[in-house]
Tab-separated table of C-alpha atoms and ligand atoms in Angstrom:
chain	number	residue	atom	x	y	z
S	25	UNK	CA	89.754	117.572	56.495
S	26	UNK	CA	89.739	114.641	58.134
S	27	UNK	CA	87.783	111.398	56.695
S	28	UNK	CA	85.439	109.352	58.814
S	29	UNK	CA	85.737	105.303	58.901
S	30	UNK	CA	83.988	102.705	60.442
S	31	UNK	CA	84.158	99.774	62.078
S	32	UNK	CA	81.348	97.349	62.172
S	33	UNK	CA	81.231	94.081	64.108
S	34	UNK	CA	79.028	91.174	63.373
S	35	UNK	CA	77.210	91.163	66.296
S	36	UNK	CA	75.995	94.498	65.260
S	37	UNK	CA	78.109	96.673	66.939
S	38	UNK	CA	78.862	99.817	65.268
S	39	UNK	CA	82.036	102.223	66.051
S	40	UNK	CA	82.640	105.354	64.501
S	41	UNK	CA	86.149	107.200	64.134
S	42	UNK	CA	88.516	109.064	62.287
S	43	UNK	CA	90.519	107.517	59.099
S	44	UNK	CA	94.210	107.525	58.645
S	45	UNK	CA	96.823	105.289	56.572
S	46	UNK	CA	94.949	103.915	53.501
S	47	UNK	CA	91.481	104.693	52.754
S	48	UNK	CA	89.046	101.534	51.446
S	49	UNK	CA	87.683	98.326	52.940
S	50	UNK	CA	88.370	95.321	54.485
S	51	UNK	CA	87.176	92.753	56.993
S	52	UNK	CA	89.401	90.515	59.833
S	53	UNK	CA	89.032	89.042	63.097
S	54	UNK	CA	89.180	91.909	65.095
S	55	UNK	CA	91.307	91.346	68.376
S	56	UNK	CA	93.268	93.950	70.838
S	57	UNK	CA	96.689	94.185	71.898
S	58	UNK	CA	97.593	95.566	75.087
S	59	UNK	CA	101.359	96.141	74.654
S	60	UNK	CA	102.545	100.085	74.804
S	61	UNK	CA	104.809	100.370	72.423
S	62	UNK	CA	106.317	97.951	69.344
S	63	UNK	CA	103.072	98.757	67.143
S	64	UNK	CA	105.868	98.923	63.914
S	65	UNK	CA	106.618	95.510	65.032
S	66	UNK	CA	102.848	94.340	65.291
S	67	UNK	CA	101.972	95.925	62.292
S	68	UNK	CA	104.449	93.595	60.146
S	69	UNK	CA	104.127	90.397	62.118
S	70	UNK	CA	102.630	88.172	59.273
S	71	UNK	CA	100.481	86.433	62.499
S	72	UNK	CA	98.299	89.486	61.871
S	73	UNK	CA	97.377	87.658	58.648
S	74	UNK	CA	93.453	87.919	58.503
S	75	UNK	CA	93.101	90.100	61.481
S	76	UNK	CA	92.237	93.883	62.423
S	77	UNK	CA	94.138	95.268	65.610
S	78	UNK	CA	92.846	97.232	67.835
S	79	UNK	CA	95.886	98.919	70.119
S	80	UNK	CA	94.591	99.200	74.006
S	81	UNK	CA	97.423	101.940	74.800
S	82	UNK	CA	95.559	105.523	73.844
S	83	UNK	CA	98.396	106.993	71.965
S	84	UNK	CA	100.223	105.136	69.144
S	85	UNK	CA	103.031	106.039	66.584
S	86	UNK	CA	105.164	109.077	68.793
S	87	UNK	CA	108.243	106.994	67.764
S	88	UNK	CA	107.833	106.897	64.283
S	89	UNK	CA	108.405	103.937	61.810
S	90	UNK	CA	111.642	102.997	60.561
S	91	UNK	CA	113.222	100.718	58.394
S	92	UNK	CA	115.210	98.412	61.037
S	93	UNK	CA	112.406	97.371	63.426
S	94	UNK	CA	110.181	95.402	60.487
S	95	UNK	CA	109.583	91.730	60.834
S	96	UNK	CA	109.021	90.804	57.343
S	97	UNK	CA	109.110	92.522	54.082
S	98	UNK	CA	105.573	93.907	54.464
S	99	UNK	CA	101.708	93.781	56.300
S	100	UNK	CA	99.207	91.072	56.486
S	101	UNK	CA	97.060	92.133	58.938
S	102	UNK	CA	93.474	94.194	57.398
S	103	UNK	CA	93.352	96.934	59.669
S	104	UNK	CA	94.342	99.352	62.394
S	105	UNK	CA	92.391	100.750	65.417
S	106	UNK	CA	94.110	103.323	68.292
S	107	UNK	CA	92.252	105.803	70.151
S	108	UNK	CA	94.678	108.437	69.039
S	109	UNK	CA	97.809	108.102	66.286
S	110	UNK	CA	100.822	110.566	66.532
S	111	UNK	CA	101.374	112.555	63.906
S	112	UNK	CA	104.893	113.733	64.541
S	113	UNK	CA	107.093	111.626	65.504
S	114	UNK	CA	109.636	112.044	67.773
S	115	UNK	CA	112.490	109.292	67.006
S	116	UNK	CA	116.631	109.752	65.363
S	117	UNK	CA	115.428	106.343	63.482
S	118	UNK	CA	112.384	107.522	62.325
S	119	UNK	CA	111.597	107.663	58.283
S	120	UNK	CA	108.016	107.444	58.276
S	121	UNK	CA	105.003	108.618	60.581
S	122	UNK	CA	102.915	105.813	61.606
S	123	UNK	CA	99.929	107.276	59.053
S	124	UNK	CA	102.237	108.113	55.969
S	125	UNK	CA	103.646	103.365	56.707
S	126	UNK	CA	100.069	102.462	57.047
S	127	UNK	CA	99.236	104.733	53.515
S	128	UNK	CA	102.031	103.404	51.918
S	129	UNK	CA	101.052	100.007	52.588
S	130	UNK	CA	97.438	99.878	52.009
S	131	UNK	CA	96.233	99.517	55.642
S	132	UNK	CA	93.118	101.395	56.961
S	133	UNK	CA	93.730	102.898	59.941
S	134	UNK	CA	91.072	104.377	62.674
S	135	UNK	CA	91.588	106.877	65.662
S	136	UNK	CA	89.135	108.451	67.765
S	137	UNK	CA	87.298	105.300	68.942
S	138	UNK	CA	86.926	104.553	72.222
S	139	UNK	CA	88.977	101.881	72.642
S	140	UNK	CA	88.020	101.164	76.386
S	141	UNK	CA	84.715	100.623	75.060
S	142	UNK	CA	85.540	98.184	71.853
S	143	UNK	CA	87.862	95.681	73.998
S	144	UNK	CA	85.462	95.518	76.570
S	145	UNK	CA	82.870	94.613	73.685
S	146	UNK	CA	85.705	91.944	72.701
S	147	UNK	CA	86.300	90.710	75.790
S	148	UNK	CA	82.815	89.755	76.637
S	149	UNK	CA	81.470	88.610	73.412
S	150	UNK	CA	85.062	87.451	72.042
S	151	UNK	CA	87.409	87.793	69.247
S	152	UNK	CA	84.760	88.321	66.012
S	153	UNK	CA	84.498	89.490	62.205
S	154	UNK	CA	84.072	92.823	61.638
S	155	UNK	CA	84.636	95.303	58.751
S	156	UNK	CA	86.732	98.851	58.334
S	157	UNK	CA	85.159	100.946	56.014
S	158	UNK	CA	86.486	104.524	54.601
S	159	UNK	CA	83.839	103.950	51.793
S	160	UNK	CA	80.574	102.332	52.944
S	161	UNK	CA	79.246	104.177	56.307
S	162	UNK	CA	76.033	102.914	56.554
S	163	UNK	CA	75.603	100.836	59.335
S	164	UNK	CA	73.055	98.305	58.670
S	165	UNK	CA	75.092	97.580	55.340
S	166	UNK	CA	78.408	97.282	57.624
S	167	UNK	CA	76.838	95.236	59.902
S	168	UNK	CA	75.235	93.049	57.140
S	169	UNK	CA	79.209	93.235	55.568
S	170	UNK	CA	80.498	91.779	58.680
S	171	UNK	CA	77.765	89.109	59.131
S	172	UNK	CA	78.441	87.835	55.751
S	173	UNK	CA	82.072	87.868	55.871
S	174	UNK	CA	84.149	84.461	56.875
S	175	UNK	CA	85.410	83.522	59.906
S	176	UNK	CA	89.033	83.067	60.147
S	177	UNK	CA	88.762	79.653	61.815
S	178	UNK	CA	89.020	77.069	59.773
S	179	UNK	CA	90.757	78.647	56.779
S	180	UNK	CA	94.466	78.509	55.573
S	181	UNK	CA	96.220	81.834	56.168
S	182	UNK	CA	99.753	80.272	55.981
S	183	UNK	CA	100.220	79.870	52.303
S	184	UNK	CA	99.322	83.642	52.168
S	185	UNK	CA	102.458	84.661	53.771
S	186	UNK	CA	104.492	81.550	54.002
S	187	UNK	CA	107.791	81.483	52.112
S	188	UNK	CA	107.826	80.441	48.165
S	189	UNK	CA	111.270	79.301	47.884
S	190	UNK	CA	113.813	78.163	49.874
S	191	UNK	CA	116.396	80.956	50.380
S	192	UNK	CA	119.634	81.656	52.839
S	193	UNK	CA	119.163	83.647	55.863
S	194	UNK	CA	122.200	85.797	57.046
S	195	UNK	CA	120.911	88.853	59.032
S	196	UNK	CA	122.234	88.454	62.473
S	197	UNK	CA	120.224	90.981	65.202
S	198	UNK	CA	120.784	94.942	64.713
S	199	UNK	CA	123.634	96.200	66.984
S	200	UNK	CA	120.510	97.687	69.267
S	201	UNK	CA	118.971	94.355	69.817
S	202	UNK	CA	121.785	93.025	71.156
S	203	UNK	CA	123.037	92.667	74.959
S	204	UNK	CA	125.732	91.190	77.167
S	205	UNK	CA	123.077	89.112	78.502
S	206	UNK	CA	122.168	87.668	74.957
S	207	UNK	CA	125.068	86.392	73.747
S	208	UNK	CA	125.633	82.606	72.860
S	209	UNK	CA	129.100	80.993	72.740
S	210	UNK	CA	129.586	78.258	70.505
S	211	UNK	CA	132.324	75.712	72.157
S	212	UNK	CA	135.784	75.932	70.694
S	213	UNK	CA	135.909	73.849	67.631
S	214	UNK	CA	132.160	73.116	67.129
S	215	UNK	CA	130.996	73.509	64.137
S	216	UNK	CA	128.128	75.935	62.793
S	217	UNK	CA	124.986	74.052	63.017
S	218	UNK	CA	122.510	74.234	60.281
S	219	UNK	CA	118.824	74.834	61.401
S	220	UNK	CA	116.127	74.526	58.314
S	221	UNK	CA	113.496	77.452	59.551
S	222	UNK	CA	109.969	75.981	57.809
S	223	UNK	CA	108.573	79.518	57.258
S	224	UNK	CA	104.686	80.107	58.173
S	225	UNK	CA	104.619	83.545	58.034
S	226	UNK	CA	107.871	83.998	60.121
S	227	UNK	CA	108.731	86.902	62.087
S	228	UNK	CA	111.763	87.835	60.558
S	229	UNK	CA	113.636	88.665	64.731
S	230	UNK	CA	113.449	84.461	64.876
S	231	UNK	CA	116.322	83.810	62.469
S	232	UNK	CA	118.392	87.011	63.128
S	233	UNK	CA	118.500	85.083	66.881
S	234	UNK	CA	119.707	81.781	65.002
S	235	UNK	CA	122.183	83.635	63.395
S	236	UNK	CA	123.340	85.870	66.523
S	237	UNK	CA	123.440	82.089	67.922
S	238	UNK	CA	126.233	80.196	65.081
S	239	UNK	CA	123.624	78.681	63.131
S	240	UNK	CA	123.746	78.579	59.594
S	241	UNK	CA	120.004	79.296	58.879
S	242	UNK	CA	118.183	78.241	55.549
S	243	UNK	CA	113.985	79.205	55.233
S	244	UNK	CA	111.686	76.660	53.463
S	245	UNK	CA	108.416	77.168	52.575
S	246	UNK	CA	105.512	76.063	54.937
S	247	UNK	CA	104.404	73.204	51.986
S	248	UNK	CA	107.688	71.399	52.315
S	249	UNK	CA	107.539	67.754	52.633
S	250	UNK	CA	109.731	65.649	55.189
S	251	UNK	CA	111.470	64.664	52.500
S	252	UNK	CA	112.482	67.902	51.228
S	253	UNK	CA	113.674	69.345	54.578
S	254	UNK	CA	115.730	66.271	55.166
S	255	UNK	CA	117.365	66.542	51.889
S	256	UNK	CA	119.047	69.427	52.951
S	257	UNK	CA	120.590	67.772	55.997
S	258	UNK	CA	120.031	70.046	58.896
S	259	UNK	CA	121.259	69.680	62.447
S	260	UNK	CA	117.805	70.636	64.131
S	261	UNK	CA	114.496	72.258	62.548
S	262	UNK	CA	112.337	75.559	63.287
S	263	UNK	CA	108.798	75.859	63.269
S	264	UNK	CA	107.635	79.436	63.032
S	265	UNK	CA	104.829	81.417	64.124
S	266	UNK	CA	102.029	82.027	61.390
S	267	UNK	CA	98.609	83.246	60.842
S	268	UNK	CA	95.399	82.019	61.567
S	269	UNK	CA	93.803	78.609	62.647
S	270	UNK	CA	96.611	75.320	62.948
S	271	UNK	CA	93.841	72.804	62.652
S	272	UNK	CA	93.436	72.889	58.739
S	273	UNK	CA	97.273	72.557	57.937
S	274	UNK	CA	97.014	68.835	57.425
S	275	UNK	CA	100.493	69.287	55.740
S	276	UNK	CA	102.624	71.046	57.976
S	277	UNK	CA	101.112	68.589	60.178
S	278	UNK	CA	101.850	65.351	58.477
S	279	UNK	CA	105.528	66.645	57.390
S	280	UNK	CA	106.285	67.740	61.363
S	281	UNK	CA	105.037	63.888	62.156
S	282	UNK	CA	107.272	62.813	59.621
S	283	UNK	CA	110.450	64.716	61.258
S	284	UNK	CA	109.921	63.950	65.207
S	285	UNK	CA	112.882	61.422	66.014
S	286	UNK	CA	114.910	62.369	63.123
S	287	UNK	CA	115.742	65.566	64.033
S	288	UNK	CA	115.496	68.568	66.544
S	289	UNK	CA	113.041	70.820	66.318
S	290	UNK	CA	111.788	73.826	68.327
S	291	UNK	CA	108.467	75.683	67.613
S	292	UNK	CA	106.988	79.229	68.086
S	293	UNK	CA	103.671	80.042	68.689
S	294	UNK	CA	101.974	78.314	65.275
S	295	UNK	CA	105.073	76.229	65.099
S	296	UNK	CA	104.099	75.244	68.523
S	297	UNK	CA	100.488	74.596	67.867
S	298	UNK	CA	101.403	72.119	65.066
S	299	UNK	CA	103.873	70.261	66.840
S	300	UNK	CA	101.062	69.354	69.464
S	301	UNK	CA	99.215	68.232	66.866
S	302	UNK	CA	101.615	66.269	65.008
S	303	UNK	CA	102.487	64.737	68.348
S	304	UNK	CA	98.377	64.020	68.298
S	305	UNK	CA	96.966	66.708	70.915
S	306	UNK	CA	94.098	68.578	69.606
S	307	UNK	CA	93.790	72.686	69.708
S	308	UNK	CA	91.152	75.364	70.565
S	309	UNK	CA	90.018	78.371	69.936
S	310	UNK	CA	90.374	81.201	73.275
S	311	UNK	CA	87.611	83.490	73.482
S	312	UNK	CA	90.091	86.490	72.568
S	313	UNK	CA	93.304	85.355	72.639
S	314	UNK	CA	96.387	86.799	74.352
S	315	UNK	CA	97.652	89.665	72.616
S	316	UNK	CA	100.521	91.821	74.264
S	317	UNK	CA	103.882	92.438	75.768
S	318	UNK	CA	103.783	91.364	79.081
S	319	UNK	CA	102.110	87.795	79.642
S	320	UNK	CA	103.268	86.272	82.308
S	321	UNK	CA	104.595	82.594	82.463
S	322	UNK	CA	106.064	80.037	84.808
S	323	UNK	CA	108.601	77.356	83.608
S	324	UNK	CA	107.498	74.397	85.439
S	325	UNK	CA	110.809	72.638	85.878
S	326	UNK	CA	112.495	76.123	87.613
S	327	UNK	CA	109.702	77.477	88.777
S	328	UNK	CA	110.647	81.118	87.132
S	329	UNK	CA	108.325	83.465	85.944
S	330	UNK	CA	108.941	84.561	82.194
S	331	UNK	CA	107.564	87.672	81.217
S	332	UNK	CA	106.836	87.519	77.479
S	333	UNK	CA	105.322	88.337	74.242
S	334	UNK	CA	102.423	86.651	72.609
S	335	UNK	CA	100.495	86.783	70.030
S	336	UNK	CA	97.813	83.879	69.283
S	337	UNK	CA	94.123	82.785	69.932
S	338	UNK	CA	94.425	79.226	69.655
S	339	UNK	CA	96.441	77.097	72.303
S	340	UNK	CA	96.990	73.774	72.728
S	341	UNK	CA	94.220	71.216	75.200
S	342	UNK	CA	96.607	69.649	77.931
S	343	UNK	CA	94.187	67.280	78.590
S	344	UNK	CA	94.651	65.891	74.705
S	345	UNK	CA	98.304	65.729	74.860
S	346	UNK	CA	99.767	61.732	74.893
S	347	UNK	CA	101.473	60.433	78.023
S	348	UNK	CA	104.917	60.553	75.984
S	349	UNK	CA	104.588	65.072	75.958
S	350	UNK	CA	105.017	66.367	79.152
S	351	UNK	CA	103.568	70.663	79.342
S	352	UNK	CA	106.810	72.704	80.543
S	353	UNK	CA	105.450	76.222	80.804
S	354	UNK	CA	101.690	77.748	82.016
S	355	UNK	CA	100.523	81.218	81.314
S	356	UNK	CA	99.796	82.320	84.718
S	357	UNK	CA	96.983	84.280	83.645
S	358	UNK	CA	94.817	81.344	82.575
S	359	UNK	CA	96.807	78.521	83.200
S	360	UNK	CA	96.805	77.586	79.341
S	361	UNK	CA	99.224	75.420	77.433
S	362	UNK	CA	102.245	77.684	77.387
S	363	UNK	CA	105.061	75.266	76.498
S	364	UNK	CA	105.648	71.085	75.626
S	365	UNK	CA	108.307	69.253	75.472
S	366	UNK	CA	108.449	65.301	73.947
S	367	UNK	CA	109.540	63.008	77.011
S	368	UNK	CA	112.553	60.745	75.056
S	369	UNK	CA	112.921	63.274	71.448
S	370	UNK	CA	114.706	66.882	71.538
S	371	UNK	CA	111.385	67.882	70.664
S	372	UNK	CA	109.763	71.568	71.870
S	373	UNK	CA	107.976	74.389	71.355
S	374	UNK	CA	106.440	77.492	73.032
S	375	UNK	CA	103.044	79.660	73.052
S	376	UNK	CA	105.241	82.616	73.001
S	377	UNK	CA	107.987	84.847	71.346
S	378	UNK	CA	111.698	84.452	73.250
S	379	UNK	CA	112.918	86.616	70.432
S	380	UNK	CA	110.940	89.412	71.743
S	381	UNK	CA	110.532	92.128	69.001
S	382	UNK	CA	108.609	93.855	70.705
S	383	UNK	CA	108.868	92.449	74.204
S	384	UNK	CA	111.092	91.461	77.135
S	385	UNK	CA	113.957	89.445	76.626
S	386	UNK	CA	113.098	87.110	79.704
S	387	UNK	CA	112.976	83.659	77.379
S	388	UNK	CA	115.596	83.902	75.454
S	389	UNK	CA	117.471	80.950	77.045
S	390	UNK	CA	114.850	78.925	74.686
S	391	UNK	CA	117.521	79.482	71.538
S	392	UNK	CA	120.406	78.268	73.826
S	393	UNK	CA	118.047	75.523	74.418
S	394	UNK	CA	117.814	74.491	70.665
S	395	UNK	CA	121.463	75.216	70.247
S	396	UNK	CA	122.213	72.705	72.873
S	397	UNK	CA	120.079	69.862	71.755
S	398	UNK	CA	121.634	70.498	68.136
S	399	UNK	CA	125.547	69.875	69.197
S	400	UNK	CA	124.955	67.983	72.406
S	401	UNK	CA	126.871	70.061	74.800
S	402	UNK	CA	125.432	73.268	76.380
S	403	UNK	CA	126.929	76.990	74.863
Z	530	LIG	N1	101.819	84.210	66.464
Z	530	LIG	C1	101.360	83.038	66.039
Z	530	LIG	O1	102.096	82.166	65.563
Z	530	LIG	C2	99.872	82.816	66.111
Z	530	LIG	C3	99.432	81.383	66.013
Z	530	LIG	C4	97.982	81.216	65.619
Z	530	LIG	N2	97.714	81.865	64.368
Z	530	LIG	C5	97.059	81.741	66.708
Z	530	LIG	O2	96.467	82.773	66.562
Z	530	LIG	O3	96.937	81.122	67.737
């Protein structure tokens, strides 16, 4: 028989559907994705830290789950929302329906809901708390539930998923991933250059692209100090994508500070979002973010229109930004900050994901980018 759930938001919204996955509760920001497929990809992005996803496409999980396409070793995020899951899968890869992962990983999932109807309820009121509940389905109590519960800005979701030791990293990308059009070339004779990936909750596609690229690629922990990074004497340093609000990581922000003009570094999404502040521009919180596989943005310099996959809900205030960072790419669809770039330092960072996973491969160039400002000559 199947179980009912519900979802609760805090301002008093109540949706009713149909449980699968886990059964329990658990409250998150609750924000929508509109990308069609790459849910096993969404699922264990460690961004998802804090957050309950509701899925805009109406039918979810007819590919299966399997054990190549998972971007870290487990879920962060505290809940799933589709208007209808797939039971059986149709996939060679497949080990695992969507409902049996979600079960196995203690996530509560909900189907049935009309989804049209929740992201329109998002979109107008904005990203907000709200709680899944197999357990509790009385409404005023949800709603109460939700009220009460915190708000994810303002509170440290890194050190939840971040690293705890610093470890080697030698997967390269999975023989599927990769395409003529993605290869780099290091020059003849260059050595391998050694990239130190600070890990915030890193989607694990990032340094299987480093690898795929010649690096050598060692993960430290989001705490690291300056010190510690520079200890290991890397050629250039990554800045990954993370959960939650930048603003109270005073010490990814003061050990970033500590590293601009001493060595390359490239940021994703969080990793970009700290940079801007280490580099003393101040961030924001969108109204509901931009959540999906097909966001479009322009590179300034060449004009070309990148269609990529994001992930975040704060961005960067160009107005904030010092005379000596110049903005290199807009999202088209609201003109935000989609890209900076320091003016004299090999120094950069993007809103979005060029390694994809699940997305278009359209920004890729970003890791030749990196590569070049590493060993000085382009690949
Ligand atoms: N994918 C990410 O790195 C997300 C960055 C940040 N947590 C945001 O929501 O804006």
């Amino acid at each position: 028989m199947s179980q009912p759930v519900k979802l609760a938001l805090a301002d008093g919204t109540v949706f009713s559907g149909t449980a699968f996955g886990a059964e329990g509760e658990s409250f998150g920001e609750v924000v929508f994705n509109t990308s069609m497929t790459g849910y096993q990809e969404i699922i264990t992005d460690p961004s998802y830290c804090g957050q309950i996803i509701v899925m805009t496409y109406p039918q979810i999980g007819n590919y299966g789950v399997n054990p190549e396409d998972i971007e870290s070793s487990g879920t962060a995020l505290k809940g799933f929302i589709c208007r209808e899951v797939c039971e059986k899968p149709s996939n060679y890869r497949a080990t695992h329906s969507l409902s049996s992962y979600l079960a196995e990983h203690g996530v509560i999932g909900m189907q049935g809901v009309d989804t049209r109807a929740l992201v329109r309820r998002l979109r107008t009121q904005g990203a907000m708390t709200g709680v899944i509940s197999t357990v509790d389905l009385d409404d005023a109590s949800l709603v109460a539930k939700a009220q009460q519960s915190p708000d994810l800005v303002g509170q440290d979701y890194v050190k939840a998923v971040s690293a705890k030791e610093t470890t080697c990293w030698s997967e390269a990308l999975s023989e599927l991933a990769r395409t003529p059009a993605n290869q780099t070339t290091l020059p003849p004779n260059s050595k391998r250059p050694k990239v130190v990936a600070i890990d915030y909750g890193m989607k694990w596609n990032i340094p299987r692209h480093l690898v795929d690229c010649g690096c050598d690629v060692e993960v430290m922990p989001g705490t690291s100090t300056a010190a510690e990074i520079l200890e290991r004497n890397p050629d250039g340093v990554f800045l990954s994508n993370g959960p939650g609000d930048p603003r109270p990581l005073d010490y990814a922000v003061n050990t970033i500070r500590d590293l601009i003009g001493k060595k390359p570094i490239f940021g994703i999404c969080l990793g970009q979002q700290l940079l801007g502040l280490a580099m003393g521009g101040e961030i924001y919180k969108l109204k509901f973010g931009h959540r999906g596989a097909n966001q479009p943005v322009m590179n300034k310099k060449t004009g070309r229109v990148e269609v990529t996959s994001q992930n975040h809900g704060f961005a960067i205030n160009e107005k904030t930004l010092p005379d000596n960072v110049e903005v290199t790419h807009i999202n088209l669809n609201d003109n935000t900050v989609s890209g900076i770039r320091h003016k004299t330092e090999p120094v950069f960072g993007v809103q979005y994901h060029p390694e994809a996973s699940a997305g278009p491969h359209d920004s890729r160039y970003l890791f030749d980018e990196f590569m070049q400002s590493m060993i000085g000559v382009n690949v």
